[in-house]
Coordinates of C-alpha atoms in Angstrom, one line a residue:
M12 CA 30.3 14.5 -36.3
K13 CA 28.6 11.8 -34.2
R14 CA 24.8 11.8 -34.0
R15 CA 24.9 12.6 -30.3
D16 CA 27.3 15.5 -30.7
F17 CA 25.0 16.8 -33.5
L18 CA 22.0 16.6 -31.1
I19 CA 24.0 18.5 -28.5
S20 CA 25.1 21.1 -30.9
S21 CA 21.6 21.6 -32.2
A22 CA 20.3 22.1 -28.7
A23 CA 23.1 24.5 -27.8
A24 CA 22.3 26.5 -31.0
A25 CA 18.7 26.6 -30.0
G26 CA 19.7 28.4 -26.8
A27 CA 22.4 30.6 -28.2
S28 CA 20.5 33.7 -27.3
M29 CA 20.5 32.7 -23.7
L30 CA 24.1 31.6 -23.2
P31 CA 27.1 32.5 -25.3
L32 CA 28.5 29.3 -26.9
E33 CA 32.1 30.2 -26.1
A34 CA 31.1 30.1 -22.4
W35 CA 29.7 26.6 -22.7
S36 CA 32.4 24.1 -23.5
Q37 CA 31.7 20.7 -25.1
S38 CA 32.2 18.9 -21.8
D39 CA 29.8 21.4 -20.1
R40 CA 27.3 20.7 -22.9
R41 CA 27.4 17.0 -22.2
K42 CA 27.1 17.5 -18.5
E43 CA 24.4 20.1 -18.4
L44 CA 22.3 19.0 -21.4
L45 CA 19.7 16.2 -21.0
I46 CA 18.1 14.6 -24.1
V47 CA 14.8 12.8 -23.4
A48 CA 12.6 11.0 -25.9
N49 CA 9.1 9.8 -25.3
E50 CA 6.1 8.5 -27.1
T51 CA 4.0 11.7 -26.6
G52 CA 4.7 15.2 -25.5
P53 CA 2.6 17.9 -23.8
N54 CA -0.5 19.0 -25.7
S55 CA -0.6 22.2 -23.5
L56 CA 1.7 24.3 -21.3
D57 CA -1.0 24.9 -18.8
I58 CA -2.5 22.1 -16.7
H59 CA -5.7 24.1 -16.2
T60 CA -6.6 23.9 -19.9
V61 CA -9.3 21.5 -21.1
G62 CA -7.8 18.1 -22.0
A63 CA -4.3 18.8 -20.8
N64 CA -2.4 15.4 -20.9
R65 CA 0.0 13.8 -18.5
P66 CA 3.1 15.3 -20.1
A67 CA 1.5 18.7 -19.5
Y68 CA 1.7 17.9 -15.8
G69 CA 5.4 17.8 -16.2
V70 CA 5.5 21.2 -17.7
S71 CA 3.6 22.6 -14.8
W72 CA 6.0 20.9 -12.3
M73 CA 9.0 22.4 -14.0
C74 CA 7.9 25.8 -15.0
Y75 CA 5.7 26.8 -12.1
D76 CA 6.2 26.9 -8.4
R77 CA 3.7 25.7 -5.8
L78 CA 3.6 26.8 -2.2
M79 CA 4.8 23.4 -1.0
T80 CA 6.3 20.2 -2.3
F81 CA 6.6 16.7 -1.0
G82 CA 9.6 15.2 0.7
K83 CA 11.4 12.0 -0.4
K84 CA 12.0 8.6 0.9
T85 CA 14.4 5.7 -0.1
L86 CA 12.8 2.3 -0.7
P87 CA 14.5 -0.9 0.4
D88 CA 15.8 -1.5 -3.1
G89 CA 17.5 1.9 -3.1
Q90 CA 15.0 3.6 -5.4
V91 CA 14.0 7.1 -4.3
M92 CA 10.4 8.3 -4.4
Y93 CA 8.2 11.1 -3.1
D94 CA 6.8 10.9 0.4
Y95 CA 3.2 12.1 0.6
T96 CA 3.4 12.2 4.4
K97 CA 6.0 15.0 4.4
L98 CA 5.5 18.5 3.1
E99 CA 8.4 20.8 2.5
P100 CA 8.8 24.5 1.5
E101 CA 8.8 25.6 -2.1
L102 CA 7.5 29.2 -2.8
A103 CA 6.4 29.4 0.8
E104 CA 9.3 29.4 3.2
S105 CA 7.1 28.6 6.1
W106 CA 3.5 28.1 7.2
K107 CA 1.5 27.9 10.4
I108 CA -1.9 26.2 11.0
A109 CA -4.2 28.2 13.3
P110 CA -4.7 26.8 16.8
D111 CA -8.4 26.0 16.0
G112 CA -7.3 24.2 12.8
N113 CA -9.5 26.3 10.6
S114 CA -6.9 28.1 8.5
V115 CA -3.2 28.0 7.5
T116 CA -1.0 31.0 6.9
F117 CA 1.9 30.9 4.5
K118 CA 4.9 33.2 4.4
L119 CA 6.3 33.6 0.9
R120 CA 10.0 33.8 0.0
K121 CA 11.1 37.4 -0.4
G122 CA 13.0 37.9 -3.7
A123 CA 11.1 35.3 -5.7
K124 CA 10.4 36.5 -9.2
F125 CA 8.6 35.2 -12.2
H126 CA 10.5 34.5 -15.4
D127 CA 9.9 38.1 -16.7
G128 CA 11.4 39.5 -13.5
T129 CA 8.1 40.5 -11.9
P130 CA 8.2 39.9 -8.1
V131 CA 5.9 37.2 -6.8
T132 CA 3.3 38.4 -4.3
A133 CA 0.5 36.9 -2.3
R134 CA -1.9 38.5 -4.8
D135 CA -0.5 36.2 -7.5
V136 CA -1.1 33.2 -5.2
K137 CA -4.7 34.2 -4.6
Y138 CA -5.3 34.8 -8.3
S139 CA -3.8 31.3 -9.0
F140 CA -6.0 29.6 -6.4
D141 CA -9.0 31.5 -7.6
R142 CA -8.3 30.3 -11.1
A143 CA -7.9 26.7 -10.1
V144 CA -11.2 26.5 -8.4
S145 CA -13.0 28.5 -11.1
V146 CA -11.9 27.1 -14.5
R147 CA -14.0 23.9 -13.9
G148 CA -13.2 20.5 -15.2
F149 CA -10.2 18.5 -13.9
P150 CA -8.4 21.4 -12.0
T151 CA -11.5 22.4 -10.1
F152 CA -12.4 18.8 -9.2
Q153 CA -8.8 18.2 -8.0
M154 CA -9.0 21.3 -5.7
K155 CA -12.3 20.1 -4.4
A156 CA -10.8 16.8 -3.5
G157 CA -8.9 18.7 -0.8
S158 CA -11.9 20.9 0.2
L159 CA -10.4 23.9 -1.7
E160 CA -13.6 25.1 -3.4
K161 CA -14.3 28.8 -3.2
P162 CA -12.3 32.0 -4.0
E163 CA -13.5 33.4 -0.6
Q164 CA -11.2 30.8 1.1
F165 CA -8.1 32.5 -0.2
V166 CA -6.8 35.7 1.3
A167 CA -3.7 37.9 0.3
V168 CA -3.0 39.3 3.7
D169 CA 0.0 41.4 2.5
D170 CA 2.6 41.1 -0.2
H171 CA 4.3 38.0 1.4
T172 CA 1.5 36.5 3.5
F173 CA -1.2 34.3 2.1
R174 CA -4.0 32.5 4.1
V175 CA -6.3 29.7 3.3
N176 CA -9.5 29.4 5.3
F177 CA -10.6 25.7 5.5
L178 CA -14.2 24.8 4.9
R179 CA -13.9 21.7 7.0
K180 CA -11.4 19.4 8.6
D181 CA -9.9 17.5 5.7
K182 CA -6.7 15.6 5.9
L183 CA -6.1 16.2 2.1
S184 CA -6.3 20.0 2.2
M185 CA -2.6 20.6 2.9
M186 CA -1.4 17.8 0.5
D187 CA -3.7 19.1 -2.2
M188 CA -1.7 22.4 -2.3
A189 CA 1.5 20.4 -3.2
V190 CA 0.2 18.7 -6.4
P191 CA 0.6 20.3 -9.9
V192 CA -2.8 22.0 -10.1
P193 CA -2.3 24.9 -7.7
S194 CA 0.6 26.3 -9.6
I195 CA 1.4 30.0 -9.1
F196 CA 0.8 32.2 -12.1
N197 CA 2.0 35.7 -12.9
S198 CA -1.4 37.3 -12.5
A199 CA -0.5 40.6 -14.3
L200 CA 0.8 38.8 -17.3
V201 CA -2.1 36.4 -17.6
K202 CA -4.7 39.1 -17.2
K203 CA -3.2 41.0 -20.2
H204 CA -4.4 38.1 -22.4
A205 CA -7.8 37.6 -20.8
T206 CA -11.0 38.2 -22.8
E207 CA -14.6 38.2 -22.1
K208 CA -15.0 34.8 -23.6
D209 CA -11.8 33.5 -22.0
P210 CA -11.5 35.3 -18.6
W211 CA -8.6 33.1 -17.4
A212 CA -6.6 33.4 -20.7
L213 CA -6.5 29.6 -21.1
E214 CA -5.9 29.9 -24.8
W215 CA -2.9 32.0 -24.2
T216 CA -1.4 29.9 -21.4
K217 CA -1.9 26.8 -23.5
V218 CA 1.1 27.9 -25.6
N219 CA 2.8 30.3 -23.2
V220 CA 4.2 30.0 -19.7
A221 CA 3.5 32.6 -17.0
G222 CA 5.4 31.0 -14.2
G223 CA 8.5 31.4 -12.0
G224 CA 9.6 27.8 -11.7
A225 CA 13.0 26.3 -12.1
Y226 CA 12.8 26.1 -15.9
K227 CA 11.6 28.3 -18.7
I228 CA 10.3 27.2 -22.0
E229 CA 12.9 28.0 -24.7
S230 CA 11.0 26.3 -27.5
Y231 CA 7.7 24.5 -27.9
K232 CA 6.8 22.7 -31.1
P233 CA 3.6 20.6 -30.4
G234 CA 3.9 17.1 -31.7
Q235 CA 7.7 17.4 -32.1
E236 CA 9.7 18.7 -29.1
I237 CA 9.9 21.0 -26.1
I238 CA 13.1 22.6 -24.8
F239 CA 13.5 23.7 -21.2
A240 CA 16.1 26.2 -20.1
R241 CA 17.1 26.7 -16.5
Y242 CA 15.8 29.9 -14.9
E243 CA 19.0 31.3 -13.3
D244 CA 17.1 33.5 -10.8
W245 CA 15.0 30.7 -9.3
K246 CA 14.7 31.1 -5.5
S247 CA 12.3 28.3 -4.4
G248 CA 15.0 25.6 -4.2
K249 CA 18.5 24.6 -5.1
L250 CA 19.4 25.6 -8.6
P251 CA 19.2 22.5 -10.8
K252 CA 22.4 20.9 -12.2
I253 CA 20.9 20.4 -15.6
R254 CA 20.9 23.6 -17.6
R255 CA 18.9 22.5 -20.6
I256 CA 16.5 19.7 -21.4
V257 CA 15.5 18.7 -25.0
Q258 CA 12.4 16.5 -24.8
R259 CA 11.5 15.0 -28.1
E260 CA 8.5 13.0 -29.3
I261 CA 9.5 9.7 -31.0
P262 CA 6.4 7.5 -31.2
S263 CA 8.2 4.3 -32.0
A264 CA 9.3 2.5 -28.9
G265 CA 11.8 0.5 -30.9
N266 CA 13.5 3.7 -32.2
R267 CA 13.7 5.1 -28.7
R268 CA 15.2 2.0 -27.4
A269 CA 17.8 1.9 -30.2
L270 CA 18.7 5.6 -29.5
L271 CA 19.1 4.9 -25.8
E272 CA 21.3 1.8 -26.4
K273 CA 23.5 3.8 -28.8
G274 CA 23.8 6.6 -26.2
D275 CA 22.1 9.2 -28.4
I276 CA 19.5 10.0 -25.8
D277 CA 19.8 10.1 -22.0
M278 CA 16.3 8.9 -20.8
T279 CA 13.1 7.4 -22.0
Y280 CA 9.9 5.9 -20.6
E281 CA 6.5 4.8 -22.1
M282 CA 8.0 1.7 -23.6
P283 CA 6.5 -1.9 -23.6
P284 CA 7.2 -3.9 -20.4
K285 CA 9.1 -6.4 -22.6
D286 CA 11.6 -3.7 -23.5
F287 CA 12.2 -2.7 -19.9
L288 CA 12.6 -6.3 -18.9
E289 CA 15.3 -6.9 -21.6
L290 CA 17.1 -3.6 -20.9
S291 CA 17.2 -4.4 -17.2
K292 CA 18.7 -7.9 -17.9
A293 CA 21.2 -6.5 -20.4
G294 CA 22.6 -4.1 -17.8
K295 CA 23.9 -1.5 -20.2
V296 CA 21.6 1.2 -19.0
N297 CA 19.8 1.8 -15.6
V298 CA 16.2 0.9 -15.3
S299 CA 14.2 2.3 -12.4
T300 CA 11.0 0.4 -11.5
T301 CA 8.6 1.6 -8.9
P302 CA 5.0 0.4 -8.2
I303 CA 2.6 3.3 -8.8
E304 CA 0.8 4.0 -5.6
N305 CA -3.0 4.1 -5.7
S306 CA -3.1 3.0 -9.3
I307 CA -4.6 0.2 -11.3
W308 CA -5.1 -1.1 -14.8
Y309 CA -8.8 -1.8 -15.1
I310 CA -11.8 -2.6 -17.4
D311 CA -14.8 -0.3 -17.1
M312 CA -18.3 -1.3 -18.1
N313 CA -20.9 1.4 -18.7
V314 CA -23.8 0.7 -16.3
K315 CA -26.2 3.3 -17.7
S316 CA -27.7 1.3 -20.5
G317 CA -27.4 -1.9 -22.5
P318 CA -26.2 -5.3 -21.2
F319 CA -23.7 -3.9 -18.7
A320 CA -26.5 -2.3 -16.7
N321 CA -27.1 -5.9 -15.5
V322 CA -24.9 -6.7 -12.5
K323 CA -24.8 -10.4 -13.5
V324 CA -23.4 -9.6 -16.9
R325 CA -20.7 -7.5 -15.3
Q326 CA -19.9 -10.4 -12.9
A327 CA -19.8 -12.8 -15.8
V328 CA -17.3 -10.6 -17.6
A329 CA -15.2 -10.5 -14.4
W330 CA -15.1 -14.3 -14.3
A331 CA -14.2 -14.5 -18.0
I332 CA -11.2 -12.2 -18.1
P333 CA -7.9 -14.0 -18.8
Y334 CA -6.0 -12.4 -16.0
E335 CA -2.9 -14.6 -16.2
K336 CA -2.6 -14.3 -19.9
I337 CA -2.8 -10.5 -19.6
M338 CA -0.1 -10.5 -16.9
D339 CA 2.2 -12.8 -19.0
N340 CA 1.7 -11.4 -22.5
A341 CA 0.7 -7.8 -22.2
M342 CA 2.4 -6.8 -18.9
Y343 CA 5.3 -9.3 -18.9
K344 CA 4.8 -9.7 -15.1
R345 CA 5.9 -6.1 -14.5
S346 CA 2.8 -5.3 -12.6
I347 CA 1.2 -6.5 -9.3
P348 CA -1.8 -8.9 -9.8
M349 CA -5.1 -7.5 -8.4
Y350 CA -7.3 -10.6 -8.8
A351 CA -7.9 -14.2 -7.5
D352 CA -7.9 -13.3 -3.8
K353 CA -9.3 -15.9 -1.4
D354 CA -12.7 -14.1 -1.3
N355 CA -14.3 -11.0 -2.8
K356 CA -14.1 -8.9 0.3
A357 CA -11.9 -5.9 1.3
S358 CA -8.9 -6.6 3.6
G359 CA -8.0 -3.4 5.4
T360 CA -8.0 0.2 4.0
V361 CA -5.1 -0.1 1.5
W362 CA -5.8 0.5 -2.2
P363 CA -5.4 -1.1 -4.6
Q364 CA -6.2 -4.6 -3.3
A365 CA -7.1 -7.8 -5.0
H366 CA -10.7 -8.9 -5.7
G367 CA -11.8 -12.5 -5.7
Y368 CA -12.5 -13.0 -9.4
K369 CA -10.4 -15.3 -11.6
Q370 CA -11.0 -16.8 -15.0
D371 CA -13.8 -19.4 -14.7
I372 CA -15.6 -19.7 -18.0
V373 CA -18.2 -22.2 -16.7
K374 CA -19.2 -19.8 -13.9
A375 CA -19.2 -16.9 -16.4
R376 CA -21.5 -18.7 -18.8
A377 CA -23.9 -19.6 -16.0
L378 CA -24.2 -15.9 -15.0
M379 CA -24.8 -14.9 -18.6
K380 CA -27.7 -17.4 -18.7
E381 CA -29.1 -16.0 -15.4
A382 CA -28.9 -12.5 -16.8
G383 CA -30.9 -13.5 -19.9
F384 CA -28.0 -13.3 -22.3
E385 CA -27.3 -16.9 -22.9
N386 CA -26.9 -16.1 -26.6
G387 CA -24.5 -13.3 -25.9
F388 CA -24.4 -9.8 -27.5
E389 CA -22.1 -7.5 -29.5
T390 CA -20.2 -4.7 -27.9
V391 CA -17.2 -2.3 -28.5
L392 CA -14.1 -2.3 -26.4
S393 CA -12.1 1.0 -26.5
F394 CA -8.6 1.8 -25.4
D395 CA -6.1 4.7 -25.5
L396 CA -3.5 4.3 -28.3
G397 CA -1.2 6.4 -26.1
Q398 CA -1.0 3.4 -23.8
G399 CA -1.2 0.9 -26.7
T400 CA 2.0 -1.0 -25.8
V401 CA 0.0 -2.7 -22.9
S402 CA -3.6 -2.0 -23.9
E403 CA -3.6 -3.4 -27.4
P404 CA -2.4 -6.9 -26.6
A405 CA -4.6 -6.9 -23.5
C406 CA -7.6 -6.0 -25.5
I407 CA -7.0 -8.8 -28.0
L408 CA -6.8 -11.3 -25.1
I409 CA -10.0 -9.9 -23.6
Q410 CA -11.7 -10.1 -27.0
E411 CA -10.8 -13.8 -27.3
A412 CA -12.0 -14.6 -23.8
L413 CA -15.3 -12.8 -24.0
A414 CA -16.1 -14.7 -27.2
L415 CA -16.1 -17.9 -25.1
I416 CA -19.2 -16.6 -23.2
G417 CA -21.0 -15.3 -26.4
I418 CA -19.9 -11.7 -26.3
K419 CA -18.6 -10.6 -29.7
V420 CA -16.2 -7.7 -29.2
S421 CA -15.0 -5.1 -31.7
I422 CA -11.9 -3.1 -30.7
N423 CA -11.9 0.6 -31.0
K424 CA -8.4 2.3 -31.0
I425 CA -8.7 5.9 -29.9
P426 CA -5.7 8.3 -30.4
G427 CA -4.1 9.5 -27.2
S428 CA -4.9 13.1 -28.1
N429 CA -8.6 12.3 -28.2
W430 CA -8.8 9.9 -25.3
R431 CA -9.8 12.4 -22.6
A432 CA -12.6 13.8 -24.8
A433 CA -13.8 10.2 -25.4
M434 CA -13.9 9.6 -21.7
L435 CA -15.9 12.8 -21.1
K436 CA -18.6 11.6 -23.5
K437 CA -19.4 8.7 -21.2
D438 CA -20.6 6.5 -24.1
M439 CA -18.0 3.8 -24.3
P440 CA -19.7 0.5 -23.5
I441 CA -16.5 -1.1 -22.2
S442 CA -13.0 0.3 -22.0
L443 CA -9.5 -0.5 -20.8
N444 CA -7.6 2.2 -19.0
R445 CA -5.2 3.0 -16.2
F446 CA -5.7 5.5 -13.4
G447 CA -3.4 6.6 -10.6
G448 CA -4.5 8.8 -7.7
W449 CA -2.0 11.6 -6.8
L450 CA -2.9 11.4 -3.1
N451 CA -2.4 7.9 -1.6
Y452 CA -5.8 7.3 0.0
A453 CA -8.5 4.8 -1.1
E454 CA -11.2 7.4 -0.7
Y455 CA -9.3 9.8 -2.9
F456 CA -9.2 7.1 -5.7
F457 CA -12.9 6.4 -5.2
F458 CA -13.9 10.1 -5.1
W459 CA -12.3 10.5 -8.6
N460 CA -13.6 7.2 -10.0
Y461 CA -16.7 5.9 -8.4
H462 CA -18.4 8.9 -6.8
G463 CA -21.8 10.0 -8.1
Q464 CA -20.4 13.4 -9.1
N465 CA -19.4 11.4 -12.2
A466 CA -15.9 12.8 -12.8
V467 CA -14.1 12.2 -16.1
F468 CA -12.5 9.0 -14.8
N469 CA -15.9 7.5 -14.0
T470 CA -16.3 6.0 -17.4
M471 CA -18.6 3.4 -15.8
S472 CA -21.2 6.2 -15.3
Y473 CA -21.6 4.5 -12.0
Q474 CA -23.7 6.4 -9.4
N475 CA -24.6 4.8 -6.1
P476 CA -25.8 7.1 -3.3
A477 CA -25.0 4.4 -0.7
M478 CA -21.3 4.3 -1.9
D479 CA -21.2 8.1 -2.1
K480 CA -22.1 8.3 1.6
L481 CA -19.3 6.0 2.5
I482 CA -16.7 7.8 0.4
D483 CA -17.7 11.2 1.8
A484 CA -17.7 9.9 5.3
A485 CA -14.2 8.4 4.9
R486 CA -12.8 11.7 3.5
F487 CA -13.5 13.5 6.8
E488 CA -13.4 10.7 9.4
S489 CA -10.9 11.0 12.2
D490 CA -11.8 7.8 14.1
A491 CA -9.7 4.9 12.9
K492 CA -12.3 2.2 13.4
K493 CA -15.0 4.2 11.7
Y494 CA -12.7 5.1 8.9
Q495 CA -11.9 1.4 8.3
A496 CA -15.5 0.5 8.2
H497 CA -16.3 3.2 5.6
V498 CA -13.4 2.2 3.3
Q499 CA -14.0 -1.5 3.5
G500 CA -17.7 -0.8 2.9
F501 CA -17.2 1.0 -0.4
I502 CA -14.5 -1.5 -1.6
D503 CA -16.9 -4.4 -0.8
M504 CA -19.6 -2.6 -2.8
A505 CA -17.3 -2.1 -5.7
F506 CA -16.2 -5.7 -5.8
E507 CA -19.8 -7.0 -5.6
E508 CA -21.4 -4.7 -8.2
V509 CA -18.2 -4.7 -10.3
P510 CA -18.7 -1.8 -12.7
R511 CA -14.9 -1.8 -12.9
I512 CA -12.7 -4.9 -12.9
P513 CA -9.2 -4.2 -11.5
L514 CA -6.5 -6.1 -13.3
A515 CA -3.1 -5.1 -11.9
Q516 CA -1.2 -2.4 -10.1
P517 CA 1.3 -1.0 -12.7
N518 CA 4.9 -0.3 -12.2
F519 CA 6.5 2.8 -13.6
D520 CA 9.6 2.1 -15.5
V521 CA 12.2 4.6 -16.6
A522 CA 15.4 3.7 -18.6
M523 CA 18.4 6.1 -18.5
Q524 CA 22.1 6.2 -19.1
K525 CA 24.3 5.2 -16.2
S526 CA 25.6 8.7 -16.0
I527 CA 22.3 10.0 -14.9
K528 CA 22.0 10.4 -11.1
G529 CA 19.3 11.7 -8.7
Y530 CA 16.2 10.2 -10.4
T531 CA 13.1 10.4 -8.1
Y532 CA 9.8 8.7 -8.8
W533 CA 6.9 11.2 -8.6
F534 CA 3.1 10.5 -8.4
H535 CA 2.4 12.5 -11.6
L536 CA 4.7 10.0 -13.5
Q537 CA 6.9 12.8 -15.0
P538 CA 10.6 13.1 -14.2
D539 CA 11.6 16.0 -12.0
Y540 CA 14.5 17.4 -13.9
R541 CA 15.4 19.6 -11.0
D542 CA 16.8 16.5 -9.2
L543 CA 18.9 15.2 -12.0
E544 CA 22.6 15.5 -12.7
K545 CA 25.1 13.8 -15.1
A546 CA 28.3 12.3 -13.9

């Protein structure tokens, strides 16, 4: 038996209780089974749990419905991606914004059921929104980004009518209801597992799904694999063509590439840029490459204490970074440069955009002298091993360059499973990371990263009331000229004070067999299996 046939047979056997094997021919198995291999898998089945990683976002997207989803658009090169300017029905079949703009009323699909057969009602939607704004941490901050902040805003009018009362005019409110966080939970099922210490049953939902999305979880083995099975009674969209997905964790990028080239797996991502470049040139598999909107690779310097509290030291580092070497040897030119602009000022309201720093060791040394650190200092540069294919070679290049201005750098490799916890501690002197904003607005990015509320992604510990005022003003500004002034103001401030050094806007690469059709790039960087089919 060939390896791929063995994988198919194994997956079929795993789901034998759900579908008689005699009803599923070998050709059907090949057509309706998708085998995916990635570096890491979900560490939780619930995006609301503390420390839920990016693969957990994909579980939420597949296993839970939201009221709305985003439309799609085709790029000039033929790639398909989500369109954040278009909202389309999912669990809600329609909605109407009140004439005064102060609320929106959703009509839910009749006949929609959770995976256990329980009908979905507006009470479940209210419970789910209440949960998202109450569990604290990432989910609650995400809801707040769209001015969805209080349980009192959410009203179950009747079984199939749900209303959101807006706190203020916020262009992100509607969009924020289409991201993975406000997923709709089976409230009766979750409440059965709630305790006094865990009122939202987060420990139970971490390893159990209480949704009604297009896929169920057939099997979940943390650190090994997760198997999705199509929910045959899904009502919130067209039933997916792929019946079952086996998503395996294979840390070695070389092994995943070999499996893909042999045809043993259908899809993979999270590989070094060099591999995607070579696969694209070879032409045996398809490689989809899409710039990640509102996203950058960056270096953060903790401004709370130590040498990086000095703006001249931060500027010195910005002039010392070997941008071109990082682009060539860590990113293999598969990112968009965000440095060496003609000046260090904002141009328009788009984000990301290039700053004016480029490698100039003479200028960097002069700034170190002005700052009183002519003899340099020692520090620790941390990165996420889960992104090590780019981060590790980049950190080595940064280490070498900073030595030229007297900064002796030790490199700290933090396992991906611990990275979010390390960020929350806010004690890394300098770190390399990547962030992408789900909603494509500069003020959304800055709200998450630079705002004085000091969210998890503000590993700079940067707090500036003047910048906060500009970010908050931009979020709710309707006048185009005033909006531009606010945005350019906070970008200029970020470039001048440089607590964060943007390096590049990353691409998102996915490699797949030529038989895979329907791939769409999504902002959460997880494949939407509902779109896919196999020729």
